[in-house]
mmCIF file of C-alpha atoms in Angstrom:
data_model
loop_
_atom_site.group_PDB
_atom_site.id
_atom_site.type_symbol
_atom_site.label_atom_id
_atom_site.label_comp_id
_atom_site.label_asym_id
_atom_site.label_seq_id
_atom_site.Cartn_x
_atom_site.Cartn_y
_atom_site.Cartn_z
ATOM 1 C CA MET X 1 -15.516 -37.845 -56.745
ATOM 2 C CA ARG X 2 -14.093 -39.430 -53.592
ATOM 3 C CA LEU X 3 -11.377 -36.720 -53.500
ATOM 4 C CA ILE X 4 -13.905 -33.908 -53.950
ATOM 5 C CA ARG X 5 -16.146 -35.418 -51.289
ATOM 6 C CA ALA X 6 -13.217 -35.736 -48.874
ATOM 7 C CA LEU X 7 -12.185 -32.142 -49.500
ATOM 8 C CA SER X 8 -15.761 -30.957 -48.937
ATOM 9 C CA ILE X 9 -15.955 -32.745 -45.600
ATOM 10 C CA THR X 10 -12.588 -31.297 -44.562
ATOM 11 C CA ILE X 11 -13.706 -27.761 -45.448
ATOM 12 C CA LEU X 12 -16.951 -28.205 -43.526
ATOM 13 C CA LEU X 13 -15.064 -29.441 -40.488
ATOM 14 C CA ILE X 14 -12.630 -26.531 -40.597
ATOM 15 C CA VAL X 15 -15.349 -23.921 -41.113
ATOM 16 C CA GLY X 16 -17.511 -25.537 -38.497
ATOM 17 C CA THR X 17 -14.826 -25.329 -35.851
ATOM 18 C CA VAL X 18 -14.019 -21.625 -36.279
ATOM 19 C CA PRO X 19 -17.171 -20.169 -34.676
ATOM 20 C CA VAL X 20 -16.700 -22.434 -31.669
ATOM 21 C CA ALA X 21 -13.176 -21.177 -31.044
ATOM 22 C CA VAL X 22 -14.223 -17.553 -31.487
ATOM 23 C CA GLY X 23 -17.228 -18.100 -29.276
ATOM 24 C CA GLN X 24 -15.027 -19.544 -26.550
ATOM 25 C CA GLN X 25 -12.753 -16.507 -26.690
ATOM 26 C CA LYS X 26 -15.695 -14.123 -26.359
ATOM 27 C CA ALA X 27 -17.501 -16.122 -23.705
ATOM 28 C CA THR X 28 -15.601 -14.756 -20.714
ATOM 29 C CA PRO X 29 -16.755 -11.106 -21.012
ATOM 30 C CA ASP X 30 -20.352 -12.215 -21.650
ATOM 31 C CA VAL X 31 -20.592 -14.362 -18.529
ATOM 32 C CA ALA X 32 -18.742 -11.926 -16.255
ATOM 33 C CA PRO X 33 -21.153 -9.014 -15.701
ATOM 34 C CA ASN X 34 -20.066 -5.718 -14.204
ATOM 35 C CA VAL X 35 -20.405 -6.037 -10.420
ATOM 36 C CA ALA X 36 -18.439 -2.905 -9.429
ATOM 37 C CA ILE X 37 -20.187 -0.003 -7.681
ATOM 38 C CA GLY X 38 -17.605 2.758 -7.310
ATOM 39 C CA PRO X 39 -14.091 3.436 -5.986
ATOM 40 C CA GLN X 40 -15.334 5.238 -2.857
ATOM 41 C CA TYR X 41 -16.743 1.874 -1.713
ATOM 42 C CA ASP X 42 -13.487 -0.013 -2.178
ATOM 43 C CA THR X 43 -11.179 -0.161 0.803
ATOM 44 C CA THR X 44 -7.590 -0.881 1.663
ATOM 45 C CA HIS X 45 -7.472 -3.452 4.467
ATOM 46 C CA VAL X 46 -5.110 -2.458 7.251
ATOM 47 C CA TYR X 47 -4.366 -4.741 10.203
ATOM 48 C CA VAL X 48 -2.820 -3.148 13.296
ATOM 49 C CA ALA X 49 -2.364 -4.175 16.902
ATOM 50 C CA PRO X 50 -5.271 -3.055 19.133
ATOM 51 C CA ASP X 51 -2.892 -0.793 21.092
ATOM 52 C CA ASP X 52 -1.979 1.043 17.843
ATOM 53 C CA PHE X 53 -5.531 1.276 16.527
ATOM 54 C CA ASP X 54 -6.540 4.761 17.710
ATOM 55 C CA HIS X 55 -3.108 6.236 17.006
ATOM 56 C CA PHE X 56 -3.187 4.893 13.436
ATOM 57 C CA VAL X 57 -6.681 6.261 12.759
ATOM 58 C CA ALA X 58 -5.777 9.678 14.160
ATOM 59 C CA SER X 59 -2.577 9.804 12.085
ATOM 60 C CA VAL X 60 -4.379 9.007 8.819
ATOM 61 C CA LEU X 61 -7.067 11.614 9.524
ATOM 62 C CA ALA X 62 -4.439 14.253 10.340
ATOM 63 C CA THR X 63 -2.618 13.445 7.101
ATOM 64 C CA PHE X 64 -5.492 13.219 4.612
ATOM 65 C CA GLY X 65 -8.536 14.628 6.396
ATOM 66 C CA GLY X 66 -11.935 12.952 6.407
ATOM 67 C CA THR X 67 -14.211 11.192 8.862
ATOM 68 C CA THR X 68 -14.683 7.772 10.424
ATOM 69 C CA THR X 69 -17.494 5.406 11.169
ATOM 70 C CA LYS X 70 -18.128 4.327 14.750
ATOM 71 C CA GLN X 71 -15.530 1.950 16.142
ATOM 72 C CA VAL X 72 -17.024 -1.459 16.923
ATOM 73 C CA VAL X 73 -15.922 -4.863 18.158
ATOM 74 C CA ALA X 74 -17.184 -7.566 15.814
ATOM 75 C CA THR X 75 -16.677 -10.999 14.297
ATOM 76 C CA VAL X 76 -15.970 -10.457 10.612
ATOM 77 C CA THR X 77 -14.725 -13.953 9.765
ATOM 78 C CA PRO X 78 -16.668 -17.208 9.250
ATOM 79 C CA THR X 79 -14.828 -18.789 12.182
ATOM 80 C CA PRO X 80 -14.671 -17.479 15.777
ATOM 81 C CA SER X 81 -12.635 -14.275 16.153
ATOM 82 C CA SER X 82 -12.927 -10.786 17.574
ATOM 83 C CA THR X 83 -11.602 -7.535 16.158
ATOM 84 C CA LEU X 84 -11.852 -3.804 16.529
ATOM 85 C CA SER X 85 -13.231 -2.496 13.235
ATOM 86 C CA GLN X 86 -13.599 0.990 11.797
ATOM 87 C CA LEU X 87 -13.760 2.719 8.429
ATOM 88 C CA ILE X 88 -11.663 5.800 7.671
ATOM 89 C CA LEU X 89 -13.367 7.828 4.934
ATOM 90 C CA THR X 90 -10.774 10.211 3.476
ATOM 91 C CA PRO X 91 -11.056 12.338 0.322
ATOM 92 C CA VAL X 92 -8.278 10.254 -1.257
ATOM 93 C CA GLY X 93 -9.477 6.754 -0.401
ATOM 94 C CA THR X 94 -11.241 4.551 2.127
ATOM 95 C CA ILE X 95 -9.465 2.342 4.671
ATOM 96 C CA SER X 96 -10.893 -0.581 6.646
ATOM 97 C CA VAL X 97 -8.970 -0.896 9.900
ATOM 98 C CA PHE X 98 -8.854 -4.135 11.885
ATOM 99 C CA GLY X 99 -7.325 -4.583 15.329
ATOM 100 C CA TYR X 100 -7.730 -8.248 16.232
ATOM 101 C CA LYS X 101 -8.150 -9.164 19.883
ATOM 102 C CA THR X 102 -7.802 -12.839 18.919
ATOM 103 C CA PRO X 103 -5.450 -14.588 16.499
ATOM 104 C CA VAL X 104 -6.379 -13.762 12.890
ATOM 105 C CA PRO X 105 -7.939 -16.782 11.120
ATOM 106 C CA TYR X 106 -6.321 -17.815 7.829
ATOM 107 C CA PRO X 107 -6.360 -16.427 5.144
ATOM 108 C CA PHE X 108 -7.559 -13.096 6.571
ATOM 109 C CA GLY X 109 -4.840 -10.490 6.717
ATOM 110 C CA LEU X 110 -3.416 -11.576 3.352
ATOM 111 C CA GLU X 111 -5.990 -9.689 1.295
ATOM 112 C CA ARG X 112 -4.894 -6.255 0.116
ATOM 113 C CA THR X 113 -8.231 -4.639 -0.621
ATOM 114 C CA GLY X 114 -11.981 -5.043 -0.323
ATOM 115 C CA TYR X 115 -14.339 -4.416 -3.232
ATOM 116 C CA LEU X 116 -18.050 -3.757 -2.704
ATOM 117 C CA VAL X 117 -20.084 -5.660 -5.308
ATOM 118 C CA THR X 118 -23.666 -5.483 -6.504
ATOM 119 C CA ASP X 119 -24.369 -9.192 -6.016
ATOM 120 C CA MET X 120 -22.194 -11.649 -4.096
ATOM 121 C CA ASP X 121 -23.248 -14.822 -5.936
ATOM 122 C CA VAL X 122 -22.789 -13.178 -9.337
ATOM 123 C CA ALA X 123 -19.411 -11.763 -8.318
ATOM 124 C CA VAL X 124 -18.132 -15.153 -7.106
ATOM 125 C CA ARG X 125 -19.236 -16.833 -10.331
ATOM 126 C CA ALA X 126 -17.582 -14.083 -12.357
ATOM 127 C CA ALA X 127 -14.354 -14.440 -10.366
ATOM 128 C CA ARG X 128 -14.228 -18.175 -11.046
ATOM 129 C CA VAL X 129 -14.986 -17.760 -14.739
ATOM 130 C CA THR X 130 -12.275 -15.158 -15.161
ATOM 131 C CA GLY X 131 -9.610 -17.358 -13.575
ATOM 132 C CA ALA X 132 -9.589 -16.431 -9.877
ATOM 133 C CA ASP X 133 -9.646 -18.910 -6.993
ATOM 134 C CA VAL X 134 -12.243 -18.573 -4.246
ATOM 135 C CA LEU X 135 -10.148 -18.920 -1.090
ATOM 136 C CA VAL X 136 -13.060 -18.278 1.282
ATOM 137 C CA THR X 137 -16.554 -19.009 0.042
ATOM 138 C CA PRO X 138 -19.306 -16.463 0.841
ATOM 139 C CA PHE X 139 -20.214 -16.099 4.503
ATOM 140 C CA ASP X 140 -22.428 -13.786 6.546
ATOM 141 C CA ASP X 141 -21.013 -10.867 8.502
ATOM 142 C CA PRO X 142 -22.849 -8.339 10.724
ATOM 143 C CA ILE X 143 -23.811 -6.129 7.742
ATOM 144 C CA GLY X 144 -23.893 -8.439 4.737
ATOM 145 C CA LYS X 145 -21.760 -11.076 3.039
ATOM 146 C CA ASP X 146 -18.063 -11.522 2.265
ATOM 147 C CA ALA X 147 -15.735 -13.801 0.336
ATOM 148 C CA ILE X 148 -12.014 -13.824 -0.464
ATOM 149 C CA ILE X 149 -10.786 -14.439 -3.992
ATOM 150 C CA GLN X 150 -7.239 -14.791 -5.290
ATOM 151 C CA TRP X 151 -6.187 -13.724 -8.775
ATOM 152 C CA PRO X 152 -3.554 -15.563 -10.812
ATOM 153 C CA GLY X 153 -0.200 -14.453 -9.458
ATOM 154 C CA GLY X 154 -1.284 -14.658 -5.823
ATOM 155 C CA VAL X 155 -3.072 -11.304 -5.369
ATOM 156 C CA SER X 156 -5.873 -11.697 -2.817
ATOM 157 C CA THR X 157 -8.978 -9.504 -2.614
ATOM 158 C CA GLN X 158 -11.988 -9.546 -0.312
ATOM 159 C CA ILE X 159 -15.363 -8.844 -1.897
ATOM 160 C CA TYR X 160 -18.363 -7.509 0.036
ATOM 161 C CA TRP X 161 -22.087 -7.199 -0.316
ATOM 162 C CA HIS X 162 -24.077 -5.051 2.141
ATOM 163 C CA THR X 163 -27.648 -5.779 3.208
ATOM 164 C CA THR X 164 -28.314 -2.024 3.339
ATOM 165 C CA PRO X 165 -26.441 -0.292 0.486
ATOM 166 C CA PRO X 166 -24.018 2.336 1.835
ATOM 167 C CA SER X 167 -23.855 5.902 0.550
ATOM 168 C CA TYR X 168 -20.421 7.547 0.604
ATOM 169 C CA LYS X 169 -19.278 10.826 -0.919
ATOM 170 C CA SER X 170 -17.323 10.657 -4.167
ATOM 171 C CA LEU X 171 -13.560 10.829 -3.741
ATOM 172 C CA GLU X 172 -11.493 13.865 -4.665
ATOM 173 C CA THR X 173 -8.801 11.602 -6.117
ATOM 174 C CA ILE X 174 -8.906 7.872 -6.850
ATOM 175 C CA PRO X 175 -6.311 5.762 -5.001
ATOM 176 C CA GLU X 176 -4.371 3.057 -6.809
ATOM 177 C CA ASN X 177 -4.188 -0.536 -5.683
ATOM 178 C CA ARG X 178 -0.504 -1.436 -6.131
ATOM 179 C CA VAL X 179 0.209 -5.107 -6.867
ATOM 180 C CA TYR X 180 3.493 -6.875 -7.575
ATOM 181 C CA VAL X 181 3.501 -9.972 -9.780
ATOM 182 C CA SER X 182 6.088 -12.052 -11.608
ATOM 183 C CA SER X 183 6.624 -11.918 -15.356
ATOM 184 C CA ASP X 184 5.450 -15.540 -15.493
ATOM 185 C CA ARG X 185 1.952 -14.649 -14.236
ATOM 186 C CA ALA X 186 1.560 -10.979 -15.141
ATOM 187 C CA ASP X 187 -0.372 -11.376 -18.394
ATOM 188 C CA THR X 188 -2.646 -14.028 -16.897
ATOM 189 C CA PHE X 189 -3.341 -11.791 -13.905
ATOM 190 C CA ILE X 190 -4.046 -8.784 -16.126
ATOM 191 C CA ARG X 191 -6.447 -10.712 -18.378
ATOM 192 C CA SER X 192 -8.270 -12.129 -15.373
ATOM 193 C CA PHE X 193 -8.604 -8.795 -13.577
ATOM 194 C CA LEU X 194 -9.659 -6.909 -16.722
ATOM 195 C CA SER X 195 -12.364 -9.462 -17.429
ATOM 196 C CA PHE X 196 -13.699 -9.319 -13.863
ATOM 197 C CA SER X 197 -13.474 -5.540 -13.431
ATOM 198 C CA LYS X 198 -14.496 -4.551 -16.986
ATOM 199 C CA GLY X 199 -11.523 -2.212 -16.820
ATOM 200 C CA ASP X 200 -9.179 -0.771 -19.421
ATOM 201 C CA ILE X 201 -5.418 -0.600 -19.699
ATOM 202 C CA VAL X 202 -4.389 3.045 -19.363
ATOM 203 C CA SER X 203 -0.704 2.391 -20.048
ATOM 204 C CA ASP X 204 1.672 -0.550 -20.451
ATOM 205 C CA ASP X 205 5.291 0.551 -20.169
ATOM 206 C CA ASP X 206 7.911 -2.189 -20.431
ATOM 207 C CA ARG X 207 10.708 0.261 -19.662
ATOM 208 C CA ALA X 208 9.360 2.094 -16.634
ATOM 209 C CA PRO X 209 12.055 3.811 -14.544
ATOM 210 C CA GLY X 210 13.464 1.529 -11.878
ATOM 211 C CA ILE X 211 13.518 4.318 -9.300
ATOM 212 C CA GLU X 212 9.828 3.458 -8.783
ATOM 213 C CA ILE X 213 10.856 0.100 -7.304
ATOM 214 C CA GLY X 214 14.033 1.264 -5.586
ATOM 215 C CA ARG X 215 16.374 0.245 -8.429
ATOM 216 C CA PRO X 216 17.259 3.479 -10.248
ATOM 217 C CA ARG X 217 19.735 1.810 -12.645
ATOM 218 C CA ASP X 218 17.133 -0.654 -13.963
ATOM 219 C CA THR X 219 13.849 -0.634 -15.846
ATOM 220 C CA PHE X 220 10.768 -2.802 -15.375
ATOM 221 C CA ARG X 221 7.269 -3.298 -16.771
ATOM 222 C CA ARG X 222 4.457 -1.226 -15.268
ATOM 223 C CA VAL X 223 0.805 -1.572 -16.275
ATOM 224 C CA ARG X 224 -1.844 0.920 -15.165
ATOM 225 C CA ILE X 225 -5.501 -0.187 -15.214
ATOM 226 C CA SER X 226 -8.669 1.808 -14.580
ATOM 227 C CA SER X 227 -12.112 0.399 -13.796
ATOM 228 C CA ASN X 228 -15.166 1.200 -11.728
ATOM 229 C CA PHE X 229 -13.312 -0.454 -8.835
ATOM 230 C CA GLY X 230 -10.751 2.349 -9.114
ATOM 231 C CA LYS X 231 -7.137 2.378 -10.247
ATOM 232 C CA LEU X 232 -4.773 -0.578 -10.196
ATOM 233 C CA THR X 233 -1.058 -0.519 -10.984
ATOM 234 C CA VAL X 234 0.732 -3.764 -11.771
ATOM 235 C CA PHE X 235 4.474 -3.900 -11.075
ATOM 236 C CA VAL X 236 5.997 -6.777 -13.028
ATOM 237 C CA THR X 237 9.322 -7.562 -11.355
ATOM 238 C CA ASP X 238 11.809 -10.310 -10.583
ATOM 239 C CA GLY X 239 10.960 -9.930 -6.898
ATOM 240 C CA GLN X 240 14.409 -8.594 -6.011
ATOM 241 C CA LEU X 241 13.095 -5.475 -4.288
ATOM 242 C CA PRO X 242 14.715 -3.368 -1.581
ATOM 243 C CA TYR X 243 12.589 -2.465 1.432
ATOM 244 C CA PRO X 244 9.906 -1.042 1.508
ATOM 245 C CA TYR X 245 8.969 -1.606 -2.164
ATOM 246 C CA GLY X 246 6.291 -4.253 -2.495
ATOM 247 C CA ARG X 247 5.187 -3.703 1.109
ATOM 248 C CA GLU X 248 2.921 -0.787 0.234
ATOM 249 C CA LEU X 249 -0.714 -1.608 -0.524
ATOM 250 C CA THR X 250 -2.083 1.630 -1.932
ATOM 251 C CA GLY X 251 -0.950 4.835 -3.610
ATOM 252 C CA TYR X 252 -2.762 8.039 -2.642
ATOM 253 C CA GLU X 253 -2.867 11.110 -4.873
ATOM 254 C CA VAL X 254 -2.735 14.453 -3.067
ATOM 255 C CA THR X 255 -2.626 18.049 -4.260
ATOM 256 C CA ASN X 256 0.664 18.973 -2.582
ATOM 257 C CA LEU X 257 3.054 16.203 -1.590
ATOM 258 C CA ALA X 258 5.298 18.378 0.618
ATOM 259 C CA ASP X 259 2.353 19.646 2.647
ATOM 260 C CA THR X 260 0.938 16.128 3.060
ATOM 261 C CA LEU X 261 4.276 14.704 4.175
ATOM 262 C CA ALA X 262 4.612 17.484 6.742
ATOM 263 C CA LYS X 263 1.188 16.604 8.129
ATOM 264 C CA ALA X 264 2.089 12.913 8.191
ATOM 265 C CA LYS X 265 5.343 13.524 10.094
ATOM 266 C CA GLY X 266 3.517 15.759 12.541
ATOM 267 C CA ALA X 267 1.025 12.944 13.138
ATOM 268 C CA GLY X 268 3.643 10.335 13.970
ATOM 269 C CA ALA X 269 4.315 8.831 10.530
ATOM 270 C CA THR X 270 7.802 8.041 9.219
ATOM 271 C CA ILE X 271 9.082 8.961 5.751
ATOM 272 C CA LEU X 272 10.661 5.747 4.436
ATOM 273 C CA VAL X 273 11.497 6.972 0.923
ATOM 274 C CA ALA X 274 12.278 10.616 0.278
ATOM 275 C CA PRO X 275 10.323 12.288 -2.549
ATOM 276 C CA TYR X 276 11.435 11.367 -6.069
ATOM 277 C CA GLN X 277 10.035 12.171 -9.512
ATOM 278 C CA ALA X 278 8.944 9.665 -12.159
ATOM 279 C CA ASP X 279 6.086 9.225 -14.648
ATOM 280 C CA GLN X 280 4.831 12.771 -14.168
ATOM 281 C CA ARG X 281 4.422 12.356 -10.449
ATOM 282 C CA GLN X 282 6.374 13.207 -7.341
ATOM 283 C CA ALA X 283 6.143 10.349 -4.884
ATOM 284 C CA SER X 284 7.237 9.204 -1.441
ATOM 285 C CA PHE X 285 6.702 6.196 0.837
ATOM 286 C CA VAL X 286 5.318 6.681 4.341
ATOM 287 C CA GLN X 287 4.847 4.329 7.287
ATOM 288 C CA PHE X 288 1.990 5.191 9.627
ATOM 289 C CA PRO X 289 1.809 4.251 13.316
ATOM 290 C CA GLY X 290 0.981 0.568 13.534
ATOM 291 C CA GLY X 291 3.115 -0.335 10.511
ATOM 292 C CA TYR X 292 0.917 0.495 7.505
ATOM 293 C CA ILE X 293 3.060 1.544 4.498
ATOM 294 C CA ALA X 294 1.606 3.719 1.730
ATOM 295 C CA GLU X 295 2.842 5.454 -1.375
ATOM 296 C CA ILE X 296 1.748 9.107 -1.574
ATOM 297 C CA HIS X 297 2.124 11.159 -4.731
ATOM 298 C CA SER X 298 1.118 14.371 -6.453
ATOM 299 C CA ALA X 299 0.966 15.125 -10.163
ATOM 300 C CA VAL X 300 3.793 17.057 -11.782
ATOM 301 C CA LYS X 301 2.738 19.415 -14.545
ATOM 302 C CA LYS X 302 4.372 18.822 -17.926
#
């Protein structure tokens, strides 16, 4: 009887612990609601010297087309600072341009992108729950609130909330946020970002062609993710990258790469990497006036 009783207690303990473990695994998606609005509201953050500001904006517009918001001088950090600020609204992605007249307060300038969210407090809680650090807690800016979060692996993102919701046209093509992480932190970063963004893995190729990272004799792991924040491509590398790989922030999809590169060169940009073909795309790297480096690509038909 004592043996049967002991076995019964053991079984109850084992069975009783299973739902808790499963519940813990499922808790993250439940407590991280979808705070994304749309990829046309997500911006690449570009910092240029004030003297390069107008030249950079004009070059991007000549290359991709589009419009801009009014240029303003504002304080967009929680500590004293002053910057030129302007949005470039192109059909292939939105860029937030900053030209600081003062030193840039830490950690601003390290963030790659800005994501507009439906609710700042909810988004910050979701970021924490899904494994991100909050580097800069929410603060007021001239048109809403901001915070900076950092995903596992060191990828920093600014999140926004606007007092008056903006209304931008849908994009013709969705740009890709290009992030480089180590193999040690890649899976943790991917889990964290997927949980926060409610995104899906489009592809996970552990033998992607090394020409995409400037090492044509090698292969590497490349993960493509899609969410309502837009596209994100994760390059899992050993960090031994030739210039300019890893310096680009965003990849822009265009209809005709040759035509776009011609426009870019005519507008003062420099072609850093000549066009190459991989993963059903033809791609090149371009540096715009002011130093901003971008990948530009067009689809190659099968």
